[in-house]
CSV table of C-alpha atoms in Angstrom, one decimal:
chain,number,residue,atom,x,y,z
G,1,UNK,CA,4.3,-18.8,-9.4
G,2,UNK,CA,2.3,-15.7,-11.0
G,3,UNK,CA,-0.3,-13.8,-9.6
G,4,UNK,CA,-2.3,-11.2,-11.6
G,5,UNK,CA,-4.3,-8.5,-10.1
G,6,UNK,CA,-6.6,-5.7,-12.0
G,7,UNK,CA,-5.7,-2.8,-10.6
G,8,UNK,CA,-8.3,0.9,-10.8
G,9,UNK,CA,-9.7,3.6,-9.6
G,10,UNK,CA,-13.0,2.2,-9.2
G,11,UNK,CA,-14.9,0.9,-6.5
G,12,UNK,CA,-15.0,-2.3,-5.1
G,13,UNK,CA,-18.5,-2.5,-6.5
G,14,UNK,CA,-18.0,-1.8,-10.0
G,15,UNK,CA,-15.0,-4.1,-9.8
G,16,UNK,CA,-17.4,-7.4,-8.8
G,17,UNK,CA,-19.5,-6.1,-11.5
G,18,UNK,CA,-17.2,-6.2,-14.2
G,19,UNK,CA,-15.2,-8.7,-12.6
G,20,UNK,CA,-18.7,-11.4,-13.1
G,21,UNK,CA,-19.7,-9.8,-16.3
G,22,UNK,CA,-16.3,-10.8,-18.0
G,23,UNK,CA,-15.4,-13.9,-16.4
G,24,UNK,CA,-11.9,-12.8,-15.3
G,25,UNK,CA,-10.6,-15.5,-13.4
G,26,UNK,CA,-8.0,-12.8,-11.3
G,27,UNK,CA,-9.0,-10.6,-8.8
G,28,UNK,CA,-9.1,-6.7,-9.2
G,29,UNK,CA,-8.2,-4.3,-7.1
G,30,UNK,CA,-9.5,-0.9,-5.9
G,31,UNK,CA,-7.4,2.1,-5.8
G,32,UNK,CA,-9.8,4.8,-5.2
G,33,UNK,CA,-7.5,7.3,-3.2
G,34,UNK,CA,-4.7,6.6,-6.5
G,35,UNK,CA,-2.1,5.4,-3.8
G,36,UNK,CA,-1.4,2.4,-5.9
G,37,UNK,CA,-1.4,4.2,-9.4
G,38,UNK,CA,0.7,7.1,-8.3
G,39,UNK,CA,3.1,4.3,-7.0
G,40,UNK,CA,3.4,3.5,-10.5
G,41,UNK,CA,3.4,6.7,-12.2
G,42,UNK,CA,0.5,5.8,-14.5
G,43,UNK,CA,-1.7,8.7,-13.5
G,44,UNK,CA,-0.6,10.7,-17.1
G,45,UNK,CA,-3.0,13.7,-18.6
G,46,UNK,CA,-5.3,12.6,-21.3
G,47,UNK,CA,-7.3,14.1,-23.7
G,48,UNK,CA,-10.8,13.5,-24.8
G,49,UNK,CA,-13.1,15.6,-26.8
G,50,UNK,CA,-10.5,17.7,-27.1
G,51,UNK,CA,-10.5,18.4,-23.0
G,52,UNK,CA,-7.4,17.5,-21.2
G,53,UNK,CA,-8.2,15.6,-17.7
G,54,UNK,CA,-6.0,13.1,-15.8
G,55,UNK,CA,-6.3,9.4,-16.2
G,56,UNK,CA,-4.7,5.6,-16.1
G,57,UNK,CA,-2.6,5.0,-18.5
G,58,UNK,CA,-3.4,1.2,-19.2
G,59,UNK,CA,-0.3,-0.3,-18.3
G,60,UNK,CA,1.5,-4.1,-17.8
G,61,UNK,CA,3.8,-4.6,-15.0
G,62,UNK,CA,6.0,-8.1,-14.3
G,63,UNK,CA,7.2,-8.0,-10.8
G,64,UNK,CA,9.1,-10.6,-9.7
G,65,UNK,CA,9.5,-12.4,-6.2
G,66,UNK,CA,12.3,-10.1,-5.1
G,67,UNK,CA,10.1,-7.4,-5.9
G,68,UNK,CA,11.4,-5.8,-9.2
């Protein structure tokens, strides 16, 4: 009894996009206003090109029936 979801910050466009283009056989979710992210806490500052910005931290999360 699993489900798995995609979750990101993207929009439900790109999603179907990238959803088609790699075959994923779950659905993904949109999180554009960060609600679901900030839920859980994977919103951590990055760096890239030596600039620090805000990003996902790609994460895994098991949650169980009961909700944990």
């Amino acid at each position: 009894d699993t489900v798995i979801v995609g979750v990101s910050r993207d929009s439900l466009r790109k999603h179907e996009n990238f959803k088609e283009k790699q075959c994923f056989p779950f659905d993904l979710l949109s999180d554009e206003d960060e609600a679901i992210c900030q839920l859980f806490d994977v919103i951590k500052l990055k760096k890239m090109y030596g600039k620090e910005h805000l990003g996902i931290e790609r994460s895994t999360f098991l949650i169980d029936k009961a909700g944990v």
